[in-house]
PDB file of C-alpha atoms in Angstrom:
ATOM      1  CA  UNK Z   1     -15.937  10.356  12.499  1.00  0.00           C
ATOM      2  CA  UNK Z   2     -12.433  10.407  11.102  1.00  0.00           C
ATOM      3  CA  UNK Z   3     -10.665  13.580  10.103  1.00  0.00           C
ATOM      4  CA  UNK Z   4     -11.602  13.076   6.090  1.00  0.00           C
ATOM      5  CA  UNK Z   5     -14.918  13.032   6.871  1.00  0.00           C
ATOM      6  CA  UNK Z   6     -15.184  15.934   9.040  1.00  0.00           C
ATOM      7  CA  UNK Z   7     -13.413  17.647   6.279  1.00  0.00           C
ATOM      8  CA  UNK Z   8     -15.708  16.410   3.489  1.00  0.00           C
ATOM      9  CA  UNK Z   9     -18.792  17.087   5.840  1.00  0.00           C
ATOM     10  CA  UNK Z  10     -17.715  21.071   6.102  1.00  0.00           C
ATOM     11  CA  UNK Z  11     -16.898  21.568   2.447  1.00  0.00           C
ATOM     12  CA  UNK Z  12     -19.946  19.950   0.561  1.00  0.00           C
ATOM     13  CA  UNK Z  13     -22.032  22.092   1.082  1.00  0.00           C
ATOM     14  CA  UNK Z  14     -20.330  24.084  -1.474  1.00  0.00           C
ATOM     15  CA  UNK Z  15     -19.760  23.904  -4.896  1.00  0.00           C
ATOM     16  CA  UNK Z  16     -16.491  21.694  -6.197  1.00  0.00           C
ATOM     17  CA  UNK Z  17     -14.207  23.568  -8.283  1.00  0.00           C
ATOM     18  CA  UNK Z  18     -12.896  21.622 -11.655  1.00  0.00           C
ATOM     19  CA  UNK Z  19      -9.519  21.833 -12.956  1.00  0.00           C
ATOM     20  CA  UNK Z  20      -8.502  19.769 -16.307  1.00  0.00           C
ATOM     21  CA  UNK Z  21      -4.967  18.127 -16.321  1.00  0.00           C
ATOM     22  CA  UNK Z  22      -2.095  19.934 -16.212  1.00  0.00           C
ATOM     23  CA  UNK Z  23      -3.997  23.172 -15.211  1.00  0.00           C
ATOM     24  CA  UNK Z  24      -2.655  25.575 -12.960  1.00  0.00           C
ATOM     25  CA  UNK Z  25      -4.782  26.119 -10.072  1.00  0.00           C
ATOM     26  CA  UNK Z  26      -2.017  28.620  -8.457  1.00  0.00           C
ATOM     27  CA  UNK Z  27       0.305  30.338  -9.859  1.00  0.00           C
ATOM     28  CA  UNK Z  28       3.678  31.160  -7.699  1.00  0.00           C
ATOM     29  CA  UNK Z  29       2.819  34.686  -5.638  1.00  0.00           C
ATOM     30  CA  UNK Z  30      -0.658  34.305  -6.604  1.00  0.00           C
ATOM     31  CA  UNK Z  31      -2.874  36.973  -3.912  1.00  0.00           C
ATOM     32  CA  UNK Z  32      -4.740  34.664  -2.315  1.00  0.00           C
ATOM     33  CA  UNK Z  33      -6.495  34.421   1.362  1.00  0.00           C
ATOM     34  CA  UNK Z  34      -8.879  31.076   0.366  1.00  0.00           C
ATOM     35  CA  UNK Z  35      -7.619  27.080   1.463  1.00  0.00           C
ATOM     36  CA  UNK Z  36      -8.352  24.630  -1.253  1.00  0.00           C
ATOM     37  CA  UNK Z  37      -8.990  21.023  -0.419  1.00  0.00           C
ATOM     38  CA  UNK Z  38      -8.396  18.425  -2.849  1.00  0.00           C
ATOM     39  CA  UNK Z  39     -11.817  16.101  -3.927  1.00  0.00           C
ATOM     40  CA  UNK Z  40     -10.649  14.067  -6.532  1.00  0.00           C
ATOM     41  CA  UNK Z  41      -7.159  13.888  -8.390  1.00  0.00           C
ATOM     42  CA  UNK Z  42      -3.992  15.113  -7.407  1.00  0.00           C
ATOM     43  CA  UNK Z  43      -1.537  18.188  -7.449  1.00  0.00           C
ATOM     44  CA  UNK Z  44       2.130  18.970  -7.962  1.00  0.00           C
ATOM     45  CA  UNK Z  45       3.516  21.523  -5.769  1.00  0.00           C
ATOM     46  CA  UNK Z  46       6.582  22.839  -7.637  1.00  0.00           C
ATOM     47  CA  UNK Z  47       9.104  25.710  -7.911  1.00  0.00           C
ATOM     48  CA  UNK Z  48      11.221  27.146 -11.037  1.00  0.00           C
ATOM     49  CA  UNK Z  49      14.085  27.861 -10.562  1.00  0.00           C
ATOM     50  CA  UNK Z  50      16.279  31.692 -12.093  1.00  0.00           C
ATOM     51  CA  UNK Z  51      17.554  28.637 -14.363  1.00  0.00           C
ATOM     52  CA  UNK Z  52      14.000  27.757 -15.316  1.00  0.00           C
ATOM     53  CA  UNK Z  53      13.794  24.380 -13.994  1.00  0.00           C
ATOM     54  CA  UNK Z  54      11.289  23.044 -12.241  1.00  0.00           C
ATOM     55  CA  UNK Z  55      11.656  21.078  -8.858  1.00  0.00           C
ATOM     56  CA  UNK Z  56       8.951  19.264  -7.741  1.00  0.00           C
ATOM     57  CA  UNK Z  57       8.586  19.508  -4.081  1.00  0.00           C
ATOM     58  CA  UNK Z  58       5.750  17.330  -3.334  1.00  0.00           C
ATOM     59  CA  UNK Z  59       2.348  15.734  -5.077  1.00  0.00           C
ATOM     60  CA  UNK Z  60      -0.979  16.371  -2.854  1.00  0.00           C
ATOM     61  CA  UNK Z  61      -3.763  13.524  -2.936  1.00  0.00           C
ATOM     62  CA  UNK Z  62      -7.788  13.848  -2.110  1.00  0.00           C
ATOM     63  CA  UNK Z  63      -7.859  14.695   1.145  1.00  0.00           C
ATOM     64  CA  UNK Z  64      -4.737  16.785   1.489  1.00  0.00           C
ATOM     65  CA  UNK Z  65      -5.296  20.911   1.541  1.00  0.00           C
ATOM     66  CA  UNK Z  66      -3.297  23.395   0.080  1.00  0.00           C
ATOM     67  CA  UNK Z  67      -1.272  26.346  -0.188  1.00  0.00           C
ATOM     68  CA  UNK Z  68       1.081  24.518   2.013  1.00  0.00           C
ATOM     69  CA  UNK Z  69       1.455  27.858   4.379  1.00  0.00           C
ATOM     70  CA  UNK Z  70      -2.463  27.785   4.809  1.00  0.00           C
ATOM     71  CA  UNK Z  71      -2.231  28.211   8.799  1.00  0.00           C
ATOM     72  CA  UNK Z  72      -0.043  31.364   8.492  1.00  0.00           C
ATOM     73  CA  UNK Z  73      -1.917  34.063   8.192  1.00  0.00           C
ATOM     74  CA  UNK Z  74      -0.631  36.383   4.914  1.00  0.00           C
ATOM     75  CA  UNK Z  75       2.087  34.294   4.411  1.00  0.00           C
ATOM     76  CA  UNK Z  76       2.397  34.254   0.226  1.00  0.00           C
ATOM     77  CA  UNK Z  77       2.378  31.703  -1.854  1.00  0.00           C
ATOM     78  CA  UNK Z  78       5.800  30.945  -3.506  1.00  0.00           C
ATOM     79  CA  UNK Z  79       4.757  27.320  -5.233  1.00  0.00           C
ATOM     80  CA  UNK Z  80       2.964  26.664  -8.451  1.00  0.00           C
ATOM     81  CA  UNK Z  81       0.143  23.784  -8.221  1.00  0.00           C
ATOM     82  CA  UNK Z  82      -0.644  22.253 -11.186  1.00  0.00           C
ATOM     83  CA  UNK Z  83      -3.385  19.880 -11.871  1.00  0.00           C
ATOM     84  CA  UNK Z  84      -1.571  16.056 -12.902  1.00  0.00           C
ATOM     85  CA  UNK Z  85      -4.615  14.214 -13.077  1.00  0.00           C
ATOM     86  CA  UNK Z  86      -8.263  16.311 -13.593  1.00  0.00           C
ATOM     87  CA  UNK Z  87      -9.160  17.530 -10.548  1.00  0.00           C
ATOM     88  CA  UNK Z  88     -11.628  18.681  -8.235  1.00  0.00           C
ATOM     89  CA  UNK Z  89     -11.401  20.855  -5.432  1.00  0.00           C
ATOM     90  CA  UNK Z  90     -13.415  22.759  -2.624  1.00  0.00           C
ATOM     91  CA  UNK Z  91     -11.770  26.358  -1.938  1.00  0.00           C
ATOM     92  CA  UNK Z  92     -13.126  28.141   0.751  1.00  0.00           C
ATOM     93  CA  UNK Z  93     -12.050  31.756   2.923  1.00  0.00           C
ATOM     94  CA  UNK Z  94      -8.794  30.764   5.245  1.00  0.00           C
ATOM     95  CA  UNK Z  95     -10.459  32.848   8.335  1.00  0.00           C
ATOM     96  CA  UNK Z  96     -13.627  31.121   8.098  1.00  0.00           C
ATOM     97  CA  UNK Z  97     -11.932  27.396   7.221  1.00  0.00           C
ATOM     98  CA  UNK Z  98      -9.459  28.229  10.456  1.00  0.00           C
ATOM     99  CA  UNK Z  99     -12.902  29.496  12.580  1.00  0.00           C
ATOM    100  CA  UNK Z 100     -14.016  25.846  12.276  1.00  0.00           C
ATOM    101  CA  UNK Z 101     -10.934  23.918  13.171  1.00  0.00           C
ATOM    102  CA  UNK Z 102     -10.310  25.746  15.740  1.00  0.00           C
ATOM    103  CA  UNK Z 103     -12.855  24.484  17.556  1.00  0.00           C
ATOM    104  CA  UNK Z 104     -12.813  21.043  16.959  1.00  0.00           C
ATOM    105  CA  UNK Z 105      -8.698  20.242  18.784  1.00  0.00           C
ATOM    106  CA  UNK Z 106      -8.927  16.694  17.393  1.00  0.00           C
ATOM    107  CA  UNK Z 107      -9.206  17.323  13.545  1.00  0.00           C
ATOM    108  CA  UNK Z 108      -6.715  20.316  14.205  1.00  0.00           C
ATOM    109  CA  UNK Z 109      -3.668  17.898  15.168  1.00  0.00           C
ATOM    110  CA  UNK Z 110      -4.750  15.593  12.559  1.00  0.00           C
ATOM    111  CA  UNK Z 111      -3.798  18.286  10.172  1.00  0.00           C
ATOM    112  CA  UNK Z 112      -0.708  19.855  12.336  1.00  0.00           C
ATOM    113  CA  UNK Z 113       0.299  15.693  12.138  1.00  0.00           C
ATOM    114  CA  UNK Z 114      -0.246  15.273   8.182  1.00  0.00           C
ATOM    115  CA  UNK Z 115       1.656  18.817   7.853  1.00  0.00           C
ATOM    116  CA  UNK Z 116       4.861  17.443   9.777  1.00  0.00           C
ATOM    117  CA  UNK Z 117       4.544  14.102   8.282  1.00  0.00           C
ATOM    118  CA  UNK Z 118       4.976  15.444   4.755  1.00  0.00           C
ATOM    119  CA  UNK Z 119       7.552  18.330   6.269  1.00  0.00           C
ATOM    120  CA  UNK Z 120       9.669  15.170   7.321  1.00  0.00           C
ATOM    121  CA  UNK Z 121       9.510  13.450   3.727  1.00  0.00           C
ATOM    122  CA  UNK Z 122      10.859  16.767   1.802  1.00  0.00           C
ATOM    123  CA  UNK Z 123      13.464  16.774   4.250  1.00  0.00           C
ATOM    124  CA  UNK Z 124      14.357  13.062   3.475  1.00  0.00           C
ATOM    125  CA  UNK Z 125      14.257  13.493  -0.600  1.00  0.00           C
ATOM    126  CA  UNK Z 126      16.377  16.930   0.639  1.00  0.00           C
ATOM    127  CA  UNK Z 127      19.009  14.854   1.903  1.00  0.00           C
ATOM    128  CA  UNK Z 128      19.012  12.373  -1.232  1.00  0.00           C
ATOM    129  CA  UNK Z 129      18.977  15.388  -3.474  1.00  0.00           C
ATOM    130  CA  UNK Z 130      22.664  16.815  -2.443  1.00  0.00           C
ATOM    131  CA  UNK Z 131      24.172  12.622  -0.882  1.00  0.00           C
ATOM    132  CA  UNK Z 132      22.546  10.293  -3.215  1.00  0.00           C
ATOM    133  CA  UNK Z 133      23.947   8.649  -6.464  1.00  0.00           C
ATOM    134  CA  UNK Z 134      21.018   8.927  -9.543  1.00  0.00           C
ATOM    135  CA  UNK Z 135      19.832   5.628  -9.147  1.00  0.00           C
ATOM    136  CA  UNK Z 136      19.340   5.824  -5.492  1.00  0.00           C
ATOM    137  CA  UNK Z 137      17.610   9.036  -6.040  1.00  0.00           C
ATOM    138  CA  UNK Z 138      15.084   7.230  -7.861  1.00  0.00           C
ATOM    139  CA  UNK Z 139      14.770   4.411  -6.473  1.00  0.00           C
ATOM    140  CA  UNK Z 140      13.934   6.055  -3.171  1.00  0.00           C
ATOM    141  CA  UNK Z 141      11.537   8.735  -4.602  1.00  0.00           C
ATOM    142  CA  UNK Z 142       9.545   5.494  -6.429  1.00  0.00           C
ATOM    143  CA  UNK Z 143       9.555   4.178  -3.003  1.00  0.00           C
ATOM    144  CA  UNK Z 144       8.282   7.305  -1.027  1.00  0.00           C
ATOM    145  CA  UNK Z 145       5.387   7.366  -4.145  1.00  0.00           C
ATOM    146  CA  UNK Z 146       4.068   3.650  -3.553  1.00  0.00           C
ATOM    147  CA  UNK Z 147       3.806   4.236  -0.156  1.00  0.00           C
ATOM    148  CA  UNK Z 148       1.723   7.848  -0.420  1.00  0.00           C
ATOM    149  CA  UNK Z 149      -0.009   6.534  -3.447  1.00  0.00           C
ATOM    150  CA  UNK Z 150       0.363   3.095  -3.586  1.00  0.00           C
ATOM    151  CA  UNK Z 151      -2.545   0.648  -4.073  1.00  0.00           C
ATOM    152  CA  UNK Z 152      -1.591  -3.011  -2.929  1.00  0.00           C
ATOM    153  CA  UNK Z 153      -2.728  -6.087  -5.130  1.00  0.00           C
ATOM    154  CA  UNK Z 154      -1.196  -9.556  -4.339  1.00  0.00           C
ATOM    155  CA  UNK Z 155       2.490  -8.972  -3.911  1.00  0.00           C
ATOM    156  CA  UNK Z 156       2.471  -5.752  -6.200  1.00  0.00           C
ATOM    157  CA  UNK Z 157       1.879  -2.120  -5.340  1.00  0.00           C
ATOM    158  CA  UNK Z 158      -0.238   0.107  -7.946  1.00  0.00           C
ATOM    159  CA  UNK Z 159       1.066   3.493  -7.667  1.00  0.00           C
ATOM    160  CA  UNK Z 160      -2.530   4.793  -8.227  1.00  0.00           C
ATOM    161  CA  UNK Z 161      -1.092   7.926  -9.847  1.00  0.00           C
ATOM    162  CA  UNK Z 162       0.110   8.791 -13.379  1.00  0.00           C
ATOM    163  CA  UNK Z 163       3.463  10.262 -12.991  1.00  0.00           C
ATOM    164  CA  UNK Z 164       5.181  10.958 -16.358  1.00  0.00           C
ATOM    165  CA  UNK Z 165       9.084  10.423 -16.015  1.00  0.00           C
ATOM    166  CA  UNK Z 166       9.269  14.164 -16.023  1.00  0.00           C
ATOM    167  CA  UNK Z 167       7.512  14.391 -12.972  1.00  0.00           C
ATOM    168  CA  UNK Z 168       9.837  12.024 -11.459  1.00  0.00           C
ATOM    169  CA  UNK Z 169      12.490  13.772 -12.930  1.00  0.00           C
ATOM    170  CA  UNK Z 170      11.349  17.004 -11.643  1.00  0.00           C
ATOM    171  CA  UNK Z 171      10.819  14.884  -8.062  1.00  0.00           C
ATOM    172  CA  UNK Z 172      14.289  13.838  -8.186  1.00  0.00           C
ATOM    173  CA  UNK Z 173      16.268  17.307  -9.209  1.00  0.00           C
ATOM    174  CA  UNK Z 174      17.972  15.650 -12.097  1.00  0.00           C
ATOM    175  CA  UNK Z 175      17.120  15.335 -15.925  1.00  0.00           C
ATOM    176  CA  UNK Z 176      14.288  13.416 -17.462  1.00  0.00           C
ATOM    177  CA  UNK Z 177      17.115  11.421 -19.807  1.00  0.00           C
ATOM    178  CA  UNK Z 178      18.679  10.579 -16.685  1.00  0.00           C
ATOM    179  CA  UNK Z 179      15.740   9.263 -14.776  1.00  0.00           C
ATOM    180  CA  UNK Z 180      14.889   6.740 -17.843  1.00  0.00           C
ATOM    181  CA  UNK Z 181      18.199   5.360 -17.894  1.00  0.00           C
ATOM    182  CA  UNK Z 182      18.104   4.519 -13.730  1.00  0.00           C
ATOM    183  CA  UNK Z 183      14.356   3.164 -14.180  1.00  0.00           C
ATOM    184  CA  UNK Z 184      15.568   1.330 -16.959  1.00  0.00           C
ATOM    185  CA  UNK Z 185      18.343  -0.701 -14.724  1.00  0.00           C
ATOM    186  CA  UNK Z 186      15.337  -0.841 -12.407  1.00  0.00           C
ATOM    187  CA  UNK Z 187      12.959  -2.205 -14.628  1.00  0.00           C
ATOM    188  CA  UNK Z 188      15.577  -4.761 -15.440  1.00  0.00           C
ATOM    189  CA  UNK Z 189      16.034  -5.927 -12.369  1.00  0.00           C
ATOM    190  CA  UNK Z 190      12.522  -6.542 -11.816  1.00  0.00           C
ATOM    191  CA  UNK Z 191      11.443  -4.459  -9.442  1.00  0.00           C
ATOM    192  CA  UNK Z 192       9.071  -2.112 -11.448  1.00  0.00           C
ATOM    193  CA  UNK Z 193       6.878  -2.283 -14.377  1.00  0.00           C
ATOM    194  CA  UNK Z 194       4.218  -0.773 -15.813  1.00  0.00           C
ATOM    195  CA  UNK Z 195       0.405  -1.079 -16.085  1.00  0.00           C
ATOM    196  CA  UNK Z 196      -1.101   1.383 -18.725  1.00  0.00           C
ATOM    197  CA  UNK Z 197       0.529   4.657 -17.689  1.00  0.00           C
ATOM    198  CA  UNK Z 198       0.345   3.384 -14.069  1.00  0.00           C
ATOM    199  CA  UNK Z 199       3.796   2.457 -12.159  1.00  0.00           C
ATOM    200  CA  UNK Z 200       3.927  -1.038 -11.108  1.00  0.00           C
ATOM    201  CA  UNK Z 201       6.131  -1.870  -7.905  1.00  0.00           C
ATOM    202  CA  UNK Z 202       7.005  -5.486  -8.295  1.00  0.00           C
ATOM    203  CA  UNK Z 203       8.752  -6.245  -4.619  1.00  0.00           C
ATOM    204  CA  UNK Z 204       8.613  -3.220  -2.450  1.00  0.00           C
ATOM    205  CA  UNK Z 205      11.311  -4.284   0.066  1.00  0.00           C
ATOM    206  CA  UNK Z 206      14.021  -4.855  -2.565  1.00  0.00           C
ATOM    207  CA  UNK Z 207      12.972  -1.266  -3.695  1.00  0.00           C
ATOM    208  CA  UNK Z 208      13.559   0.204  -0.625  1.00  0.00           C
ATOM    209  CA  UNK Z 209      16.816  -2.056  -0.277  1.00  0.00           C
ATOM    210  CA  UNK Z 210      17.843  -0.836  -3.651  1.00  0.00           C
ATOM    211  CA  UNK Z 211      17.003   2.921  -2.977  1.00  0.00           C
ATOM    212  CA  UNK Z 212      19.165   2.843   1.000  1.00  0.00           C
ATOM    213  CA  UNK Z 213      16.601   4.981   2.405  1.00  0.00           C
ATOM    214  CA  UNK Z 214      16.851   5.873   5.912  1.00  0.00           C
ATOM    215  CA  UNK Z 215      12.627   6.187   6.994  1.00  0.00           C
ATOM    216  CA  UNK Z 216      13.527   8.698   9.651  1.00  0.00           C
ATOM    217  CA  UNK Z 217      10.231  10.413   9.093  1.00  0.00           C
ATOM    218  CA  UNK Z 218       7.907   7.338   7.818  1.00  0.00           C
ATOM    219  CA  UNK Z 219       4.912   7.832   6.701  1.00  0.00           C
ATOM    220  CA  UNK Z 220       1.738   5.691   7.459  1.00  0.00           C
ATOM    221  CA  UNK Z 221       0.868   3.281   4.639  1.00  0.00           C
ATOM    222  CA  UNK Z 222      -1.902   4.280   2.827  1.00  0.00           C
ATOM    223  CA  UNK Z 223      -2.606   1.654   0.060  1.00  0.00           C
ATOM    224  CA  UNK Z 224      -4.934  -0.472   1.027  1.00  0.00           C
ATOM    225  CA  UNK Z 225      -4.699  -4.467   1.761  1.00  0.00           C
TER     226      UNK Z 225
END
């Protein structure tokens, strides 16, 4: 039984929790002891700044738990999540939640191992953030999304996702003009298109060419062949 379906297997036995789009399940300082695990849709973890901006600093799929500090015991919250897509969760008391994985050591470092795996790609898009040109910057956060969310058909990859170009922009730390202009030259060059309000990756190796990134913390593929 693979770590998913352990997961699933402890938490349906309860009662999902329903969230329309763009919802905020948590609110930044929010009191909270429970762990929420994500059913169906997806999250963006984000933080404003004293400018009021927002910075993305990741987007959670089914499967993935949050807060993001849910193995430290009263450690607070200090991220907004906020529904993109409608969304179902399972939330469920921390103590209890760590109780049970506690004593099962092999679903345990699957979740240490997703953790670090996603701790390695915001330190990537850290170091593109304060180096990069725009146009890398995007390039490479398009990139890092068709490989988390990507769904593979033929030679194209379906970012399975609907990410707004604010949400890239807010992905990327620069403005929402900007980030249409750089997909624009993208989009030009034929690397991306669109399929409804889905992103369309047209040749995911010139992407990655196109975006310089340096996979020092790769993640596994999860779009499916």
């Amino acid at each position: 039984m693979t770590a998913l379906q352990t997961l699933d297997n402890f938490f349906m036995q309860y009662k999902p929790l329903c969230f329309r789009k763009r919802d905020i399940v948590l609110h930044a300082d929010d009191g909270i002891s429970d762990i929420f695990y994500i059913k169906n849709g997806y999250v963006r973890v984000y933080r404003i700044s004293e400018l009021g901006e927002e910075l993305t600093l990741s987007i959670l799929k089914p499967g993935d738990l949050f807060p993001m500090l849910w193995e430290v015991k009263d450690a607070p919250n200090p991220y907004y999540m906020e529904a993109i897509t409608d969304l179902e969760v399972w939330r469920f008391p921390r103590d209890q939640f760590l109780s049970f994985v506690k004593d099962r050591p092999d679903l345990f470092y699957d979740l240490t191992s997703n953790l670090m795996v996603r701790f390695g790609g915001m330190l990537n898009r850290m170091e593109y953030l304060i180096t990069s040109r725009a146009y890398n910057k995007v390039a490479a956060t398009l990139f890092t999304c068709a490989k988390r969310f990507g769904v593979k058909q033929k030679d194209e990859v379906i970012v399975d996702v609907p990410l707004t170009h604010k949400d890239i922009a807010t992905l990327v730390g620069i403005t929402r003009e900007t980030t249409c202009l750089e997909m624009k030259k993208l989009e030009r060059k034929g690397l991306i298109s669109h399929l409804g309000r889905l992103l369309v990756i047209k040749d995911m190796k010139r992407l990655e060419a196109e975006s310089q990134l340096n996979n020092e913390f790769e993640e596994p593929l999860y779009y499916s062949l």
